[in-house]
Amino acid sequence: MVRERRKWTQQEDSLLHAAVQKALTESKPLLWRKIAEAVPGRTNKDCRRRWSNSLNVDFSKGPWSESEDERLWNAVRKNGTQWSRVSEAVRTRNSDQCSSHWSQTLNPEIDYSDWTGKEDEWLMLGVQQHGTNWTSIVADYLPHRTSLALKNRYASLRGKLKKATTTKTIDDSRAINSFKLPLVFSIEGRGTEAVTIANNSSESSSFSDDEDYEDENDGEGHASPPHENSQATRVISHQQQQQQQQQQQQQQNCQIC
């Protein structure tokens, strides 16, 4: 069951501050389970985080110094991952800061090498299972990578995928717009016509012959194909020549008579 998060009251802050100061005055380590007993309704983790993140003015913020890194190294070597004790040894950083700085920066097991294809597959599988809960993905799939490294790598992969998809879409569009299909077909009794069809609507279709020809089924006022007109003209000329020859023969016969 998930506890409802609620804001700290001024009274709770006062109780927490008094309990911490008492422990420090007695030169006792900050045992948060013991301190939490002085703040009803708050757990040891609640008290530790509240003190570390809000009430303790001695903790530094911002980049870590070399001396802080060295103290953190020594504290982890001595106390392991007991971050409360590590924080006490570092003095200038709270337990959350110590944990984060160690796991993201100083841990010698961190892998800073180039990512492999297999690691990318594990990362995407982890995102499918855990979403962007990088800590869970580190624990289940990539223990030698930091959560920050996972976050940055995932952002990089998404950027590359988006760029590749955009580029492919543009290339496909250009290929479609530049595509032309040559088509040759024959109409019975009307010769062969060559037609070029382009998918770009701004380009007009080109016809090699008979551009003014209209099909006989198109309606009124259709014109005859040019090659049919030429054939008809040749027939008429031949008939005229035959008539002229017949007239000349008749005139010659009349002269003989």
XYZ file of C-alpha atoms in Angstrom, residues 56-242:
187
model
C 20.689 20.957 7.263
C 22.370 24.164 6.144
C 25.833 22.638 6.334
C 25.444 20.535 3.203
C 26.898 21.895 -0.024
C 25.206 22.005 -3.395
C 26.609 22.104 -6.888
C 29.722 20.381 -8.298
C 31.760 18.126 -6.074
C 35.301 19.150 -5.157
C 38.317 16.834 -5.337
C 38.505 16.674 -1.550
C 34.839 15.667 -1.347
C 35.416 12.935 -3.932
C 38.325 11.636 -1.901
C 36.288 11.605 1.310
C 33.476 9.815 -0.481
C 35.897 7.185 -1.804
C 37.235 6.519 1.668
C 33.793 6.488 3.258
C 32.397 3.975 0.763
C 35.478 1.806 1.155
C 34.890 1.755 4.911
C 31.083 1.724 5.164
C 29.972 0.315 1.856
C 26.568 1.641 0.754
C 25.366 2.651 4.213
C 24.785 6.172 2.961
C 23.909 7.709 6.305
C 27.317 6.776 7.670
C 28.975 7.753 4.393
C 27.330 11.165 4.602
C 28.590 11.647 8.145
C 32.128 10.878 6.960
C 31.894 13.222 3.954
C 30.343 15.927 6.191
C 29.450 18.366 3.401
C 26.970 16.174 1.505
C 23.777 14.408 2.522
C 23.215 10.702 2.046
C 21.194 11.129 -1.168
C 23.950 13.253 -2.690
C 26.586 10.711 -1.712
C 24.580 7.828 -3.172
C 23.902 9.631 -6.425
C 27.467 10.889 -6.916
C 28.915 7.455 -6.263
C 26.533 5.544 -8.536
C 26.671 8.084 -11.364
C 30.314 9.173 -11.270
C 32.825 7.477 -8.975
C 31.826 3.821 -8.978
C 34.697 1.964 -10.702
C 32.261 -0.595 -12.120
C 30.627 2.029 -14.335
C 31.087 1.217 -18.039
C 32.021 4.305 -20.067
C 32.787 2.461 -23.313
C 30.790 2.888 -26.521
C 27.355 1.318 -26.535
C 26.951 -1.979 -28.363
C 23.979 -3.082 -30.432
C 23.128 -5.686 -27.816
C 23.063 -3.049 -25.080
C 20.726 -0.938 -27.208
C 18.403 -3.936 -27.490
C 18.469 -4.437 -23.710
C 17.759 -0.742 -23.221
C 14.704 -0.769 -25.501
C 13.454 -3.961 -23.852
C 13.851 -2.328 -20.460
C 11.886 0.734 -21.597
C 9.091 -1.517 -22.824
C 8.912 -3.158 -19.405
C 9.639 -0.282 -17.017
C 8.986 2.858 -19.061
C 11.553 5.516 -18.152
C 12.274 4.152 -14.683
C 16.018 4.152 -15.338
C 16.924 2.786 -11.909
C 14.838 -0.347 -12.514
C 16.300 -0.802 -15.993
C 19.824 -0.534 -14.584
C 19.031 -3.156 -11.969
C 17.363 -5.613 -14.385
C 19.226 -5.158 -17.669
C 22.311 -2.914 -17.588
C 23.966 -2.974 -14.143
C 27.267 -1.586 -15.483
C 25.637 1.529 -16.932
C 24.358 4.467 -14.930
C 20.768 5.645 -14.963
C 21.943 8.945 -16.436
C 23.793 7.086 -19.197
C 20.614 5.139 -19.985
C 18.551 8.302 -20.151
C 21.023 10.010 -22.486
C 21.401 6.940 -24.702
C 17.640 6.541 -25.044
C 17.292 10.185 -26.043
C 20.035 9.709 -28.634
C 18.370 6.622 -30.118
C 15.007 8.373 -30.341
C 16.620 11.333 -32.108
C 18.332 9.078 -34.656
C 15.119 7.155 -35.289
C 13.113 10.341 -35.795
C 15.730 11.761 -38.187
C 15.883 8.519 -40.184
C 12.096 8.373 -40.477
C 11.901 12.007 -41.643
C 14.653 11.484 -44.219
C 12.994 8.353 -45.602
C 9.660 10.146 -45.929
C 11.281 12.996 -47.893
C 13.152 10.559 -50.165
C 9.982 8.561 -50.836
C 8.101 11.758 -51.674
C 10.795 12.857 -54.112
C 10.858 9.448 -55.760
C 7.085 9.495 -56.234
C 7.063 13.017 -57.684
C 9.845 12.217 -60.162
C 8.363 8.899 -61.308
C 7.326 8.714 -64.999
C 5.790 5.744 -66.790
C 6.227 5.479 -70.592
C 3.172 3.826 -72.143
C 2.746 2.768 -75.792
C -0.591 1.540 -77.037
C -2.248 0.872 -80.404
C -5.720 1.871 -81.525
C -7.089 -0.362 -84.263
C -7.348 1.436 -87.575
C -5.696 4.593 -86.249
C -2.031 3.775 -86.090
C 0.237 3.746 -83.051
C 0.405 6.566 -80.527
C 3.102 7.119 -77.862
C 1.946 8.587 -74.578
C 4.016 9.679 -71.567
C 2.081 9.770 -68.304
C 3.566 11.668 -65.337
C 2.114 11.656 -61.870
C 2.935 15.330 -61.456
C -0.265 17.160 -62.266
C 1.666 20.226 -63.426
C 3.094 18.235 -66.383
C 0.860 17.827 -69.411
C 0.659 14.543 -71.312
C 2.400 14.472 -74.678
C 1.111 12.755 -77.801
C 3.347 12.045 -80.790
C 0.630 12.015 -83.488
C -2.941 13.105 -84.201
C -3.189 15.667 -81.392
C -6.274 17.268 -82.970
C -8.035 13.970 -83.461
C -11.282 13.399 -81.590
C -12.774 9.955 -81.203
C -15.927 9.217 -83.190
C -17.747 8.385 -79.972
C -16.939 11.757 -78.409
C -19.912 13.497 -79.938
C -20.597 15.943 -82.721
C -18.101 17.716 -84.881
C -15.411 15.077 -84.796
C -12.669 15.343 -87.353
C -11.300 12.520 -89.479
C -7.815 11.261 -88.828
C -5.197 12.877 -91.052
C -4.101 9.608 -92.664
C -7.732 8.834 -93.664
C -8.054 12.293 -95.292
C -4.882 11.668 -97.277
C -6.180 8.322 -98.520
C -9.491 9.863 -99.628
C -7.659 12.621 -101.510
C -5.598 10.061 -103.425
C -8.786 8.160 -104.457
C -10.456 11.332 -105.801
C -7.374 12.312 -107.800
C -7.253 8.873 -109.454
C -10.927 9.080 -110.434
C -10.387 12.515 -111.990
C -7.484 11.226 -114.065
C -9.628 8.333 -115.356
